[in-house]
C-alpha angles and dihedrals in degrees: 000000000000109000117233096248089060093053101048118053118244097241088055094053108103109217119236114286111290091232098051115120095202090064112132122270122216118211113311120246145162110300121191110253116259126262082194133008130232086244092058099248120122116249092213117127118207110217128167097019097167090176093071080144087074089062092053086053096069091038087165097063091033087059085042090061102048124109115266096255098042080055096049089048087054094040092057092043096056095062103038084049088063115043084046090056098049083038086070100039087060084054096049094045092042087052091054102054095046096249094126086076095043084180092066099018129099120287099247122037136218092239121008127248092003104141105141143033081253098054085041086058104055088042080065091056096054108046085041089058108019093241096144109189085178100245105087125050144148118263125212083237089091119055084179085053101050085050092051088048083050096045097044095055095049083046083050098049091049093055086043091056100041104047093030076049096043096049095046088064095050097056095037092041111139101241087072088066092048091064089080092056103093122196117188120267091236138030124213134203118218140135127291119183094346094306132088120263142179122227155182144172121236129184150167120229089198118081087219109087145223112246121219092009115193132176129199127189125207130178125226127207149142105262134184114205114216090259086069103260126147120218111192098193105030105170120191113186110234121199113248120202139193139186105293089033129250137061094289115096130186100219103192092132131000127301144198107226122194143202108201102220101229135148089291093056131103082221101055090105104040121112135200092258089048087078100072099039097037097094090161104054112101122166117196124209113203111186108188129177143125123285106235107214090047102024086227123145116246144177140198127195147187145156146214128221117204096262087050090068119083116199123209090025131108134184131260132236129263109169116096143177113245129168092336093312135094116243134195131225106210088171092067090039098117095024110119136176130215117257127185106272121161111254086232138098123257094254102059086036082058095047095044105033093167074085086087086058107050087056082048087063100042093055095043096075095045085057104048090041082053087048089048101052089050098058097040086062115111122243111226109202130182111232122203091256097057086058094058 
């Protein structure tokens, strides 16, 4: 029994999908670290930062960036702070006039059934956040109380309006709406109208859309300058293209976008060997826009490492007709085929362009023996007779 790979040609075999978290794993080894994940996030780590003050200067966004349970404790201990700290300014002010004894006090008192630090507290509560249960209340005995009445709702309505604030923008911050924004695992390199390209596929899972969509590439190496420097993280910005032109993109459904190696590019002199030696090549692939429902800025990123880049493969669409309406087929999205590419770089494809037709004559034959099978298949047909 003929196996299926002997039956399929190997160019015509899509890989597994590109997402898929069971695809095979070749033999582990030391991979570069990461300027950017595949996830977005940077992979920097701040150490030895001596101005902490700087951070207490933009407490807002300071407050933004925090972790969700370092928020919720401040948060909390804003507010019992507060009311602990104009709790014991009632008493205080309670003590003073006399009110704490009501049988030798003054007759009438500066608040009203305050006669401990407890009952003092919950007087703060309330007038902090105008809950009134009726049994407490300000006098017009106190001039100091009715101030401190005045000064204690303007403090609670600026602690209202900072972590209320505060936690609205961490649940509304622009990176959640960039989850839905989805790269291809892996890049490939082919030809594209007779000339090498690099692409990838990007797409967005929400049928609201991201308006004025760019994308910028860089490429990030190790580099050494002819004085002798090294720079760890060099980046060169490399123009990336699709198919209107431009860095606007329409991203109504998913599309393949594309950089042309040519002399310009970072990539004019990488091989297809180089991929698997090349541990310090890194391109990062930044896709901004504004959200449409919110109008808020966000951005989505990923990278690919050298290994991550398959050369002479393309992807595969995804994008079909049905019923008079175009449908997407996310579970195809990082499937890709092999296609004929010259294992050479750019350079020397530009240089020796005879290169193209060497790959024009390998694929002739392939055509004309699949032309020829075809038609040496035979036609079964069903005559009236057979049907009696």
């Amino acid at each position: 029994m003929l196996s299926r790979k002997g039956i399929i040609p190997e160019e015509y075999v899509l890989t597994r999908l590109a997402e898929d978290p069971a695809e095979p794993r070749y033999r582990a080894r030391e991979r570069k670290a990461r300027f950017v994940s595949k996830n977005g996030n940077c992979n920097v780590a701040h150490k030895n930062i001596r101005e902490q003050g700087r951070f207490l200067q933009d407490v807002f966004t300071t407050l933004v960036d925090l972790k969700w349970p370092y928020t919720l404790l401040i948060f909390t201990m804003s507010f019992l702070c507060s009311w602990l700290l104009f709790a014991m300014v009632w008493w205080l002010i309670a003590f003073a006039h006399g009110d704490l004894a009501p049988g030798e006090g003054a007759a009438v008192p500066c608040v009203t059934s305050i006669h401990s630090f407890s009952s003092a507290f919950l007087f703060s509560i309330e007038v902090q956040v105008t809950i009134g249960f009726g049994g407490r209340m300000v006098t017009e005995e106190c001039p100091l109380a009715i101030l401190i009445l005045i000064v204690q709702n303007i403090v609670g309505l600026m602690i209202n309006a900072i972590m209320l604030g505060c936690i609205f923008m961490k649940t509304a911050q622009a990176h959640r709406r960039a989850e839905t924004l989805i790269f291809s695992k892996h890049a490939v390199i082919a030809l594209r109208h007779g000339r090498l390209c690099f692409m990838l596929r990007v797409g967005d899972l929400r049928k609201s859309m991201i308006i004025s969509a760019t994308i910028h590439m860089q490429v990030v190496r190790k580099t050494t300058s002819p004085e002798g420097e090294v720079v760890p993280l060099h980046q060169v910005d490399i123009p990336m293209e699709n198919g209107v032109g431009g860095n606007s993109i329409f991203l109504v459904a998913p599309l393949i976008i594309y950089h042309v190696i040519d002399a310009n590019s970072p990539l004019y002199d990488l091989a297809p060997c180089d991929l698997h030696h090349h541990q310090d090549l890194e391109i990062i692939v930044i896709l901004e826009g504004v959200v449409e429902t919110t109008g808020i800025t966000t951005q989505a990123r990923t990278s690919y490492l050298a290994d991550e880049i398959l050369w002479g493969q393309r992807f595969v669409p995804i994008v079909t007709e049905e019923d008079g309406r175009y449908s997407v087929d996310y579970s195809k999205f990082g499937n890709t085929i092999k296609v004929p590419t010259p294992l050479c770089t750019a350079r020397q494809l530009e240089e020796d362009p005879s290169l193209l037709d060497v790959l024009t004559l390998a694929r002739g034959p392939l055509r004309k023996r699949s032309v020829a099978v075809a038609k040496a298949k035979p036609k079964f047909s069903i005559s009236p007779d057979s049907l009696s």
